[in-house]
Every structure is written in structure tokens, then in C-alpha cells.
Short mmCIF file of C-alpha atoms in Angstrom, two decimals:
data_model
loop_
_atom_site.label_atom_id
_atom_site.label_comp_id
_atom_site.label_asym_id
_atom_site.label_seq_id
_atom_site.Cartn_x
_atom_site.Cartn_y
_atom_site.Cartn_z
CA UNK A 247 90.32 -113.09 23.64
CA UNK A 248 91.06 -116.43 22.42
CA UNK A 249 89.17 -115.89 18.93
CA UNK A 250 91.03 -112.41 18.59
CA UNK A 251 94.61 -114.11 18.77
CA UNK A 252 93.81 -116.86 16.06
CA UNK A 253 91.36 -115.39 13.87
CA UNK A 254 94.07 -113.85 11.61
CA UNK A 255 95.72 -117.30 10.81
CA UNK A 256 92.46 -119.15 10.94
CA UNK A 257 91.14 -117.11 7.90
CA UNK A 258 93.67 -117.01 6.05
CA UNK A 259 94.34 -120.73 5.98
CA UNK A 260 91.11 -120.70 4.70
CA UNK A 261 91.37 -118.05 2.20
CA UNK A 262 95.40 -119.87 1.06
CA UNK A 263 93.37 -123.37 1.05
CA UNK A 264 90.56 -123.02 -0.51
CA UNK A 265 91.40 -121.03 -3.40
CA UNK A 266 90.17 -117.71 -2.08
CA UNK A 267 86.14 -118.79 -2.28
CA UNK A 268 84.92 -118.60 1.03
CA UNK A 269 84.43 -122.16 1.41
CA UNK A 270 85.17 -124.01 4.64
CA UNK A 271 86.63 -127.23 3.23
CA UNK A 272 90.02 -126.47 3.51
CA UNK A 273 90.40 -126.39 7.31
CA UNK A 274 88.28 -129.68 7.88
CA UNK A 275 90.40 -131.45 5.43
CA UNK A 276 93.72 -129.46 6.92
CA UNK A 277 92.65 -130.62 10.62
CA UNK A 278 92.62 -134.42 9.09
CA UNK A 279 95.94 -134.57 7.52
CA UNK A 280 99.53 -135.55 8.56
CA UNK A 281 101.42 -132.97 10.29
CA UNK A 282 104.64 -132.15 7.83
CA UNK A 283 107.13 -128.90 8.03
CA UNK A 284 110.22 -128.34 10.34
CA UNK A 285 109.89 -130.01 13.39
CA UNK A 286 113.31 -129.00 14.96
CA UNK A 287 112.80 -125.63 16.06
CA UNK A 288 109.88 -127.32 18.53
CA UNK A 289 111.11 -130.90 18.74
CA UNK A 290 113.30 -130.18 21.87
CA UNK A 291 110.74 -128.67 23.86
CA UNK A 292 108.28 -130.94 22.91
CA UNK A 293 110.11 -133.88 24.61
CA UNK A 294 111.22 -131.95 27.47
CA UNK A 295 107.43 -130.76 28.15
CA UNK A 296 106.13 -134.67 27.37
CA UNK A 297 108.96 -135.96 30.01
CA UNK A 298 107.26 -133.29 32.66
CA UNK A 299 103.80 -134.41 31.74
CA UNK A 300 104.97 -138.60 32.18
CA UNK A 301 106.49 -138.03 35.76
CA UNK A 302 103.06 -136.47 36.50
CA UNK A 303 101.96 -139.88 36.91
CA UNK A 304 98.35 -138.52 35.82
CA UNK A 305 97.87 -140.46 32.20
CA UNK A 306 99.19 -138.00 30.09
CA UNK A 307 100.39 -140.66 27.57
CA UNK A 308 97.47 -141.47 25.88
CA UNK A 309 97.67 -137.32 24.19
CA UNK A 310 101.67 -137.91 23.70
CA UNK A 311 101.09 -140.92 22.21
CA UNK A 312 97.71 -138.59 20.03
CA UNK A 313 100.57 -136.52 19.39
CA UNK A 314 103.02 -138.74 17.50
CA UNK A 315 100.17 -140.22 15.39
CA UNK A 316 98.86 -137.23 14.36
CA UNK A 317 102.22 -136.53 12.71
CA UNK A 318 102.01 -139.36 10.23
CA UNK A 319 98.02 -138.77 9.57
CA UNK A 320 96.65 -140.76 12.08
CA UNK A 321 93.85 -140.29 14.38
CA UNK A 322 91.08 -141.57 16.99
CA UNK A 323 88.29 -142.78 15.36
CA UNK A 324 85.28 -140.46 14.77
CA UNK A 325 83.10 -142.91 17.31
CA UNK A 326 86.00 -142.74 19.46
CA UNK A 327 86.43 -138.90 19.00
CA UNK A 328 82.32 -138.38 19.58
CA UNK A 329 82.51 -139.99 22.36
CA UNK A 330 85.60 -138.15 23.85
CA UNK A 331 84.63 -134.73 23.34
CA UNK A 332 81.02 -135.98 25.21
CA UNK A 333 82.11 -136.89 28.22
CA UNK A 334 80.14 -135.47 31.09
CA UNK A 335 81.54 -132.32 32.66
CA UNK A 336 81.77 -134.33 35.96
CA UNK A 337 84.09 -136.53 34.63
CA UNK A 338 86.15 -132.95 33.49
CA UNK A 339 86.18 -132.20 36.86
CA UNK A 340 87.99 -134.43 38.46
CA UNK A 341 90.80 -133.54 37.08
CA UNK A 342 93.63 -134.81 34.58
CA UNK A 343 94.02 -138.46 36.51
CA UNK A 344 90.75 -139.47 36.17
CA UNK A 345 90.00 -138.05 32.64
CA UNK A 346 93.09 -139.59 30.63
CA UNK A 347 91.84 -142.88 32.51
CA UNK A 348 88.63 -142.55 30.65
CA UNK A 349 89.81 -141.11 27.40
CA UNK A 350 92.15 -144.40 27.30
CA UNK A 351 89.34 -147.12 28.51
CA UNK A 352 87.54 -145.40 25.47
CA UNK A 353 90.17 -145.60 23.26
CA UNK A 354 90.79 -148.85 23.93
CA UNK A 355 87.49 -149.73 23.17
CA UNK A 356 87.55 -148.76 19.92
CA UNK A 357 90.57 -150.33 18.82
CA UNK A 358 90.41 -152.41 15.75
CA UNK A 359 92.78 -155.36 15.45
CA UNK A 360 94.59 -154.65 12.05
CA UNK A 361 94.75 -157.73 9.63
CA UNK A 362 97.97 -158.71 8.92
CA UNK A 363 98.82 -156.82 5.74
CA UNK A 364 101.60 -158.15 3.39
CA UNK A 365 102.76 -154.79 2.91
CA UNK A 366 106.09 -154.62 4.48
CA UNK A 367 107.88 -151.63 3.87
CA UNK A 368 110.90 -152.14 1.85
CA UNK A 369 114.46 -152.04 3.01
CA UNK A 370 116.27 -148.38 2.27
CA UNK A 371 119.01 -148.97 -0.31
CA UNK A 372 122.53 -149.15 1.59
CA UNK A 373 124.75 -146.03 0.81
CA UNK A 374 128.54 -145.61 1.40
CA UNK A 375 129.14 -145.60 5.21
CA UNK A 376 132.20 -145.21 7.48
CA UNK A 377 131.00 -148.24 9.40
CA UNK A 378 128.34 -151.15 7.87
CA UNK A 379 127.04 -152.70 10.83
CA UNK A 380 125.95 -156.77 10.90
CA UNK A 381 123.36 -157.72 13.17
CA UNK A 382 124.22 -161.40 14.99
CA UNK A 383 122.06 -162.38 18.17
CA UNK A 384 120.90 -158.65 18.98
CA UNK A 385 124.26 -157.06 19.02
CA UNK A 386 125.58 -154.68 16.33
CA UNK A 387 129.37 -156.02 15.13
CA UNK A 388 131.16 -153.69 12.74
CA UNK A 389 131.62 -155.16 9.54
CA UNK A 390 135.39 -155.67 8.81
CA UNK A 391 135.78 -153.62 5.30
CA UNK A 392 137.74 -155.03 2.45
CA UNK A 393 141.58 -154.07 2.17
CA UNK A 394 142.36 -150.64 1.04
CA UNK A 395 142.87 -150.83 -3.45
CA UNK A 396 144.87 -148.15 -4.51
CA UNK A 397 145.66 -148.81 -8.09
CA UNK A 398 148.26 -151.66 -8.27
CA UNK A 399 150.93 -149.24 -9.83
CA UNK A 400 150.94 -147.44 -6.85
CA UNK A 401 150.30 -150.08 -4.53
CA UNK A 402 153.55 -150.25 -3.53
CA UNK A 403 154.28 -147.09 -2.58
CA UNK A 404 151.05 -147.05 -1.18
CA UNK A 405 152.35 -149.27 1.20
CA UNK A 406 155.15 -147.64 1.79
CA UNK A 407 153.72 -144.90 2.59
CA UNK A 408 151.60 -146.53 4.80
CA UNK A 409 154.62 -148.04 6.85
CA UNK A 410 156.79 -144.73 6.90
CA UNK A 411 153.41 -143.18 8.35
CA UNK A 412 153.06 -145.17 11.05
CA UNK A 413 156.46 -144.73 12.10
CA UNK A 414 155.85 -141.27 12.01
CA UNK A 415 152.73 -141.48 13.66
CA UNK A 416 154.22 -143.63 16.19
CA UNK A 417 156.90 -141.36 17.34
CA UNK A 418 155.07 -138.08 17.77
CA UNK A 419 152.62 -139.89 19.80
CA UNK A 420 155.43 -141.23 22.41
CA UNK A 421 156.38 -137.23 22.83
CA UNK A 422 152.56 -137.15 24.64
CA UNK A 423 151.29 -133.78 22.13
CA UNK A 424 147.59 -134.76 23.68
CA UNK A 425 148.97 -133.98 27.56
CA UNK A 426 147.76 -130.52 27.07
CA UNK A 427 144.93 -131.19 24.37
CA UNK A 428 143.30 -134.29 25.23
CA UNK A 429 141.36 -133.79 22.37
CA UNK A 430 144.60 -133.80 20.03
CA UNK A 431 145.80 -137.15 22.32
CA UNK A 432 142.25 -139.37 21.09
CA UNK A 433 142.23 -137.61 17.27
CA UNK A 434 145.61 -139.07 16.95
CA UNK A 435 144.78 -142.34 19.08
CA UNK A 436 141.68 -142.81 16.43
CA UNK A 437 144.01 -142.66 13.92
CA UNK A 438 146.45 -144.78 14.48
CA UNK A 439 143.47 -147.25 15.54
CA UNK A 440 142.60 -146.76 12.36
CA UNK A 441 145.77 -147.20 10.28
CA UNK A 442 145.75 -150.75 11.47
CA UNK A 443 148.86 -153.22 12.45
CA UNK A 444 148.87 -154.04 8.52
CA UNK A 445 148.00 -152.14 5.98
CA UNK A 446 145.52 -154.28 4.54
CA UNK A 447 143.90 -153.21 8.20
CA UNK A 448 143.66 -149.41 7.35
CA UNK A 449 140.13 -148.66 7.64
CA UNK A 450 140.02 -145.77 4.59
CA UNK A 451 136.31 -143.97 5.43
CA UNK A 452 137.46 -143.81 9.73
CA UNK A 453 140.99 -143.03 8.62
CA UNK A 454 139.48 -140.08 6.41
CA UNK A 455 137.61 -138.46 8.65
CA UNK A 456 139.78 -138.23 11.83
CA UNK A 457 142.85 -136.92 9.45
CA UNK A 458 140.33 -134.34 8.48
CA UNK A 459 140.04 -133.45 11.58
CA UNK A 460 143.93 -133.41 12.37
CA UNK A 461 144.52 -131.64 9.27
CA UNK A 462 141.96 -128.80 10.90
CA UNK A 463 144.18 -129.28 14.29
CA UNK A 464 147.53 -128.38 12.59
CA UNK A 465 146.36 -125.42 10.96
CA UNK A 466 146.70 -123.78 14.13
CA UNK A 467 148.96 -125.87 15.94
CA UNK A 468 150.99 -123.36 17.17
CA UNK A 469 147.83 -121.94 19.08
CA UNK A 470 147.81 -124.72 21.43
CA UNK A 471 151.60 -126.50 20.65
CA UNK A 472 155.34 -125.86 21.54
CA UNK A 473 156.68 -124.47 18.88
CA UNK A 474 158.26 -128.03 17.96
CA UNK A 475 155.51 -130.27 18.00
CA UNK A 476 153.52 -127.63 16.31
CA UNK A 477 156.40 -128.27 13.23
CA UNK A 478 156.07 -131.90 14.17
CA UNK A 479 152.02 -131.52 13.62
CA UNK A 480 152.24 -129.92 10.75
CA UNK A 481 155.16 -132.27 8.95
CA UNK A 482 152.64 -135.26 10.32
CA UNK A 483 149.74 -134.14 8.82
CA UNK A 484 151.20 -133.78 5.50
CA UNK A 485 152.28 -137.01 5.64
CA UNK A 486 148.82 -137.84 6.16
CA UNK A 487 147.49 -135.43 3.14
CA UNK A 488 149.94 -137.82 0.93
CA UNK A 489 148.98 -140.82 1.86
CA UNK A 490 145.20 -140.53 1.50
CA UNK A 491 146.14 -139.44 -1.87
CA UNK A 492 147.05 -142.31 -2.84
CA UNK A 493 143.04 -144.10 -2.22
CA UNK A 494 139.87 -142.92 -5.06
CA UNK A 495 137.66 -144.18 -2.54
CA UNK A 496 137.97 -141.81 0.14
CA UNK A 497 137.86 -139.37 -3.06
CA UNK A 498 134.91 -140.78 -4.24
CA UNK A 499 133.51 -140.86 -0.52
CA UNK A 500 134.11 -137.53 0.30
CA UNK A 501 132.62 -136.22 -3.41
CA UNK A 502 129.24 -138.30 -2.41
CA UNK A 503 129.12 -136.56 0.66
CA UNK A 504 129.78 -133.12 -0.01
CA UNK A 505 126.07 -132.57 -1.26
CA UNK A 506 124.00 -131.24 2.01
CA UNK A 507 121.69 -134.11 3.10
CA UNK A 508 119.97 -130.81 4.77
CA UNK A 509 120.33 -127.28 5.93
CA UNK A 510 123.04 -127.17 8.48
CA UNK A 511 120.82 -126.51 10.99
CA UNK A 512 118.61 -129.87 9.92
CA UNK A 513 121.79 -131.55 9.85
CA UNK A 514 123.18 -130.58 13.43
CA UNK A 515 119.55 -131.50 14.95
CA UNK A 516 119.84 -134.62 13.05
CA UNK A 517 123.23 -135.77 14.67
CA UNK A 518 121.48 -135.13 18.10
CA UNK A 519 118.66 -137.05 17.19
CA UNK A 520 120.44 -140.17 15.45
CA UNK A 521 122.65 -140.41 19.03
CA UNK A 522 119.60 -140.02 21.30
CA UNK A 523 117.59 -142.58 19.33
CA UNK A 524 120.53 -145.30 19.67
CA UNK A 525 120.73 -144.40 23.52
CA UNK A 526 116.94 -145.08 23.99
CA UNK A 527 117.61 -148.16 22.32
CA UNK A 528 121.02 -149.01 24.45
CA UNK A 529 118.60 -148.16 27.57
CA UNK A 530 116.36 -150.74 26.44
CA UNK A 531 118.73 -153.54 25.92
CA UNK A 532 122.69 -152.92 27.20
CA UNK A 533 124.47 -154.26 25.10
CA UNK A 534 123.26 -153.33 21.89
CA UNK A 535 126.65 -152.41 20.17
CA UNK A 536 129.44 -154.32 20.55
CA UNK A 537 131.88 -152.23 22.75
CA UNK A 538 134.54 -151.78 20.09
CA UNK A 539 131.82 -150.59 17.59
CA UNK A 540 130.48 -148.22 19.94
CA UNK A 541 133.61 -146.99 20.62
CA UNK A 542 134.16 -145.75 17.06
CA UNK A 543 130.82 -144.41 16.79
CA UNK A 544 131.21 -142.11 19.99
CA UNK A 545 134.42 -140.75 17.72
CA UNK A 546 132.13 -140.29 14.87
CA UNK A 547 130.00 -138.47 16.84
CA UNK A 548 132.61 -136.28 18.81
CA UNK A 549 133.56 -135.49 15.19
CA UNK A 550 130.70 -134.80 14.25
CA UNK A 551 129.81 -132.47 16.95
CA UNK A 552 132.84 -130.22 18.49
CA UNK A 553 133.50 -127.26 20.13
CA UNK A 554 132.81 -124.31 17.90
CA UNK A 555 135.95 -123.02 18.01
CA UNK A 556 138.29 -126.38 17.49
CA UNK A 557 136.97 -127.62 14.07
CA UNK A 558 137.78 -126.17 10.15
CA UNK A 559 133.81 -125.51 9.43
CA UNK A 560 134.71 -126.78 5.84
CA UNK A 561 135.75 -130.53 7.90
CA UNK A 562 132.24 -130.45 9.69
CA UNK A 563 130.10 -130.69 7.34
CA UNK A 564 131.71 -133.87 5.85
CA UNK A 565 132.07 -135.36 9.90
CA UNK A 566 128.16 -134.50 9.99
CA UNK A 567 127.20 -136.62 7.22
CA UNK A 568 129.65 -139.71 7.95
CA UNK A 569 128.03 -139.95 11.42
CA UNK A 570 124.90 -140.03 9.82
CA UNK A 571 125.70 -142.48 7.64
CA UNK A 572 126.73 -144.61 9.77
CA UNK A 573 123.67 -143.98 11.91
CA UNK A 574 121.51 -144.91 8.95
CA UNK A 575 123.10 -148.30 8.36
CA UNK A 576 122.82 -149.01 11.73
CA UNK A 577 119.12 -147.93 11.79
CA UNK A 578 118.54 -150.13 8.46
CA UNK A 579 119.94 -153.08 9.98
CA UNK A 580 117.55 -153.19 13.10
CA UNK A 581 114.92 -152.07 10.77
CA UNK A 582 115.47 -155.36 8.48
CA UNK A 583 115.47 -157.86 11.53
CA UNK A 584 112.10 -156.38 12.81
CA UNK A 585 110.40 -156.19 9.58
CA UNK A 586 112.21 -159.76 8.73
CA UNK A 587 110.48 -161.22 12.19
CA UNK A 588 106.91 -159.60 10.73
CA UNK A 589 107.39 -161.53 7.66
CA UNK A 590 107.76 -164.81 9.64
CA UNK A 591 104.62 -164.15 11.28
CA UNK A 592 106.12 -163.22 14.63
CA UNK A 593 103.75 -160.77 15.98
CA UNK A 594 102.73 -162.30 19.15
CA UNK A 595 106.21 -163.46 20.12
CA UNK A 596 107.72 -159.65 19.74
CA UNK A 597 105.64 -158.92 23.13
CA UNK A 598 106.56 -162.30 25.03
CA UNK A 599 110.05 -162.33 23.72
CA UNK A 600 111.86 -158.75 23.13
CA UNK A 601 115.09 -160.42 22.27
CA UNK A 602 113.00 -162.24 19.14
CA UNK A 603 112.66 -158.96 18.06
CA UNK A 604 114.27 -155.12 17.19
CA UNK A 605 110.83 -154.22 17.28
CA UNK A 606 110.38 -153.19 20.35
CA UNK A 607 114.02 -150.99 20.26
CA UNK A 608 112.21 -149.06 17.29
CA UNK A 609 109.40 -148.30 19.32
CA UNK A 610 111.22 -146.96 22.19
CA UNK A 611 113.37 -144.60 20.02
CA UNK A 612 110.39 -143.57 17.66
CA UNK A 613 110.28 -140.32 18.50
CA UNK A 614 113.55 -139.53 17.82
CA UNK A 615 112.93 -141.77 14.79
CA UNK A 616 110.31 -139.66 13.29
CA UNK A 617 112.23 -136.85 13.67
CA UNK A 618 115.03 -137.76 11.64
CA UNK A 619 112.74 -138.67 9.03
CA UNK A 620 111.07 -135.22 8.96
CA UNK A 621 114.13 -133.16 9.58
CA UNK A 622 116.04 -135.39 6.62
CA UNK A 623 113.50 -137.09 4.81
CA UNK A 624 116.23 -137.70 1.70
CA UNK A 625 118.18 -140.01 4.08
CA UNK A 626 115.86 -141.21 7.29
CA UNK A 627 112.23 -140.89 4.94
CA UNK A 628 111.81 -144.33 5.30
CA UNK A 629 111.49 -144.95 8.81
CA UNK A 630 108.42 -143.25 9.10
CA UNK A 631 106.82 -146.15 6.87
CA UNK A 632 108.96 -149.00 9.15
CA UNK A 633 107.49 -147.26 12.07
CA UNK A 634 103.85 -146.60 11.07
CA UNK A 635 103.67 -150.21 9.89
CA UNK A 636 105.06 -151.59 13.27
CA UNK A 637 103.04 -149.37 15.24
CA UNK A 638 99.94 -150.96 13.10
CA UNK A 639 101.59 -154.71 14.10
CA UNK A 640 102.32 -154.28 17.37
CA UNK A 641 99.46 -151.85 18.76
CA UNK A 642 99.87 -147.91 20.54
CA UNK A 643 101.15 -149.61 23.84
CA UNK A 644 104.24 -150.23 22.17
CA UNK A 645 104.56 -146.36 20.89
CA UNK A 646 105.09 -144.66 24.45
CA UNK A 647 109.17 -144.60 24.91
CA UNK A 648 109.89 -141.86 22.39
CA UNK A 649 109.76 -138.94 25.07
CA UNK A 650 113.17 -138.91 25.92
CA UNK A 651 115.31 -135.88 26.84
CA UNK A 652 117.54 -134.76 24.22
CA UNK A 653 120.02 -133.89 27.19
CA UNK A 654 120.62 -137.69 26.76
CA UNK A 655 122.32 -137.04 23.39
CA UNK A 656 124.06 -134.05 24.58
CA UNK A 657 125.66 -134.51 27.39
CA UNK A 658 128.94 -135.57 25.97
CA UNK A 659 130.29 -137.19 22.34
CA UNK A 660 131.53 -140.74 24.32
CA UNK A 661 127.45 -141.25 25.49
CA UNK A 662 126.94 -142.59 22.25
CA UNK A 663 125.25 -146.34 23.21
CA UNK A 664 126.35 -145.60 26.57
CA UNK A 665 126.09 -149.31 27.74
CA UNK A 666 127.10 -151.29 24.84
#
């Protein structure tokens, strides 16, 4: 029965792999190489299933762990594998408890110490990012970006601008347009926040991407508006059209970013696993973000990810890729500080001492990790070598946190780093 449902695919991998000669090669070499492809369409169910199989209390984590090395090419050894698939039946039949207990005294057995290899993965190359994150005493802080540089002949009214905005801003905010669309109430909240009390505050990138948004709002304000503050939308939010106008970076920002990083569906999977891998983390150590910073990226992300039916799908894509972005930079930045502690030789006081180290906040989000490098390998790529080389530093205990529920991510756009 079993034979008769895989047979098909089993000969024809070998017929595909081995050049059509009959040989066997191609499967043997097949079973002993990294797992690559599309991970998304089983990636959800695959944590949800390895969360059932961890509250079994039965030592299931030694295969979940098998699991996540065998997508980046690694395996037991072949002593270790030998003796594994020799076990004696009795020790089968007492069931999954006593089994996994075996499988990971053997395991452990035949773990080699790695030598210290002077191979550190290097650093991804920063890109342009709606927020660049710092890293001081284990806490993200939002770098404060330079003043906004229109050209100087238009500086001035630039300025202008900016001030009769705010004005404008100001006063259809006091008429409360949000009572009846919260939603509406924080887009315009974000952007005032981001406008600034000076305009050498005005945050270009944020301010960007929530007028996007409004300007995807007042194209059918008078869906969800009085007729006069559906006018009063409108006038705003050409105000708004204007004054970005008057800034080539946000041009320039938006024209990097309107190349897919993915397919849209690789893209959507990716926001949900970017936000679930920085609420492992949070989980791990509260107060990983600064609370203003996590603040903003919660908006990114509620960007990023609406309601179907409330967003211009020629916005989203852009919203998408910003959160991203600004996902990646924070990524980088504990990736440097844990490959930055390796380099200093402090291996044995990442176990001791957690907060010596991002390390350990790598390894507890490294499942979601690994998926964002597989789903968009042209952005997230290198964290599988960060990961693989920190897994080889720190040892498979550290590799067991990545099974987290993906309902973590989902269940609403302000969980982002939930207890920063």
C-alpha cells in the first residue's frame, strides 16, 4: 500500500536525477542534501503540528530540531544514524517517551565540539529603510534620520508647505473624522507623529507610507465620511500629494521599492514571519524595542497587513516591502552584535550571560528566521549563514525555540514586540 502511493514519484526522481540511466545515485545523493523550494504553503502547519508534538512532553524535540537542520544540509552522523535505526525493537516499544530519550543520549554522544572557525559570516549590506535601528545595551532605539533636503530652491516653500500642512492637518483632526473609523483616527495620528513639531523633524520614509495609505482612504471617503469631511479628506490629502512632491527621496525610495522582493504571496508570508520572529524574540527578553520604536513598527505592520477591503492594492505592495525593510535592519543589527560577541571569543559567556549576547534571541526566532530566508532569499538569504554558523557555536540545545505559532503574528497589527 505504502510502496503503491510513492512509487510514481520515487522513480521518477530517479529517472529526472540521474539523467534517465537507471542508476540509483540520484536519490542517495537527493536524501543527503539541503532541503530548498517554497516552504510557505507547509510552514504554518509545520509549527502548529511541532507546538502539539512539544506540549506532549514525550521528547519530540530532538526530530523538530532533525527537522530544521535538515533544511540547511545538515544531518546526524552516519555512526549516529547506524546506531539509531538499530535500536532494539524493545526499546520501540515503549513508546515515543522513552525512544526520543534514547535517540537524544545517542545523539549526544556523538556530538563533535566544532573548532572555532574564523569564518564569520559577513554583515548584509544596509538598504534604504523606513526605520534604521541602533542597538545600545540590548534595546533597539530608532535612529533619528537626518532633516528632510528638498533642493534649496524649493526649500522654502518646502517649508511652507510643511507649516500650512500641519495646520491643516491639525484642524481636521480636532473635528474627530476617526470616531467612526478608528482606523482613519491612528492613519492620521501616524501622520502627524510623523510630520514632526519642526520640519527638520518630518520623518520622509514613515511620512510616505502612512499618506499612502490616506491617499487610499480618501479615494472613497465618502463610503465611510459625512459628506463634509469626506471634501475635507480629500482637500487634505492633496495637500499631502503636494507636499511629498516636493522630497526625491521618498521618490527615489518608493522607485527602489517598487521591484517585488517576491511573489505576493512570498511577500505576505514574509510580513507574518518577520513579526512572529521579533515576538519570539520580545518573549525572550521584554524589552527588546524601545516602546516608541515599537510603536511605529506595529504601524508599519498594520500597514503592511490590512483588511482586504480598506487598502488601494497598488499602496500594499509598497507598505509590504517598507515593513520588511525595516524588519531586515532590525534583524542585521542583532545579527552584528551576536556575530561581533563570536569574534571576541565569547562563546561560553553567551550561555551564562544571555544579556552578553543576541545570540540566544536568534536562536529562539530561528525558525521563523529560516523561513524568511527561504521564502525571500534576495533580502533575508543571509540569515541562514548567521544562523547555521551560531547553531555550529553555540550547540543544537540552543536551536529548540523556533516552533512558535504563527497565531502569535496574527492576532492583531499592534502585537508587533508586544512587550517592548
Amino acid at each position: 500500500m505504502f510502496w503503491s502511493e510513492i512509487e510514481n514519484d520515487a522513480t521518477q526522481i530517479d529517472f529526472t536525477y540521474s539523467g534517465g540511466n537507471g542508476y540509483n545515485t540520484a536519490s542517495s545523493q537527493l536524501c543527503w542534501s539541503p532541503l530548498f523550494g517554497e516552504l510557505s504553503s507547509i510552514d504554518i502547519g509545520w509549527r502548529l503540528f511541532a507546538d502539539i508534538l512539544t506540549e506532549r512532553n514525550e521528547g519530540w524535540e530532538v526530530w523538530i530540531d532533525w527537522y530544521h537542520k535538515i533544511l540547511e544540509g545538515l544531518h546526524w552522523s552516519e555512526d549516529a544514524a547506524f546506531e539509531i535505526a538499530t535500536l532494539p525493537n524493545a526499546d520501540w516499544e515503549q513508546g515515543p517517551a522513552h525512544v526520543n530519550a534514547k535517540i537524544a543520549a545517542i545523539l549526544e554522544k556523538h556530538v563533535v565540539a566544532p573548532p572555532i572557525s574564523d569564518e564569520v559570516p559577513l554583515e548584509p549590506e544596509p538598504r534604504p529603510s523606513p526605520i534604521t535601528f541602533e542597538l545600545r545595551e540590548g534595546v533597539l532605539h530608532k535612529v533619528e534620520g537626518d532633516a528632510p533636503k528638498p533642493p534649496d530652491a524649493r526649500r522654502f516653500a518646502a517649508e511652507q508647505a510643511w507649516r500650512a500642512l500641519t495646520e491643516l492637518l491639525d484642524d481636521f483632526m480636532l473635528t474627530d473624522p476617526g470616531r467612526n473609523n478608528p482606523k482613519l483616527g491612528r492613519v492620521l495620528g501616524r501622520c502627524r507623529a510623523a510630520m514632526g513639531t519642526l520640519f527638520a523633524e518630518v520623518e520622509i520614509y514613515t511620512l510616505g507610507i502612512h499618506a499612502a495609505r490616506l491617499d487610499g482612504m480618501a479615494a472613497r471617503a465618502d463610503e465611510f465620511l459625512m459628506a463634509e469631511d469626506a471634501a475635507d479628506l480629500v482637500a487634505l490629502n492633496a495637500q499631502f500629494s503636494l507636499f511629498m512632491a516636493q522630497f526625491p527621496e521618498w521618490a527615489d525610495y518608493a522607485s527602489g521599492l517598487s521591484e517585488g522582493f517576491g511573489s505576493p504571496e512570498a511577500e505576505e508570508n514574509a510580513v507574518i514571519d518577520a513579526a512572529a520572529a521579533l515576538n519570539a524574540m520580545a518573549t525572550e527578553a521584554p524589552g527588546l524595542m524601545e516602546p516608541e520604536t515599537a510603536e511605529d513598527m506595529a504601524a508599519l505592520r498594520e500597514a503592511a497587513i490590512p483588511e482586504p477591503y480598506e487598502e488601494d492594492p497598488e499602496v500594499l505592495p509598497l507598505n509590504r516591502r517598507s515593513y520588511l525593510r525595516a524588519a531586515r535592519d532590525a534583524f542585521a543589527k542583532l545579527a552584528a552584535d551576536a556575530l561581533d560577541a563570536v569574534r571576541k571569543g565569547a562563546l561560553k559567556a553567551v550561555e551564562k550571560k544571555a544579556e552578553a549576547s543576541t545570540a540566544g534571541l536568534l536562536a529562539a526566532a530561528s525558525g521563523w528566521l529560516l523561513a524568511l530566508a527561504t521564502g525571500l532569499p534576495a533580502e533575508f538569504g543571509w540569515l541562514s549563514g548567521v544562523l547555521t554558523y551560531l547553531a555550529r557555536m553555540l550547540g543544537p540545545s540552543k536551536q529548540d525555540g523556533a516552533a512558535k505559532s504563527p497565531d502569535d503574528a496574527s492576532s492583531g497589527p499592534d502585537d508587533d514586540v508586544a512587550n517592548a
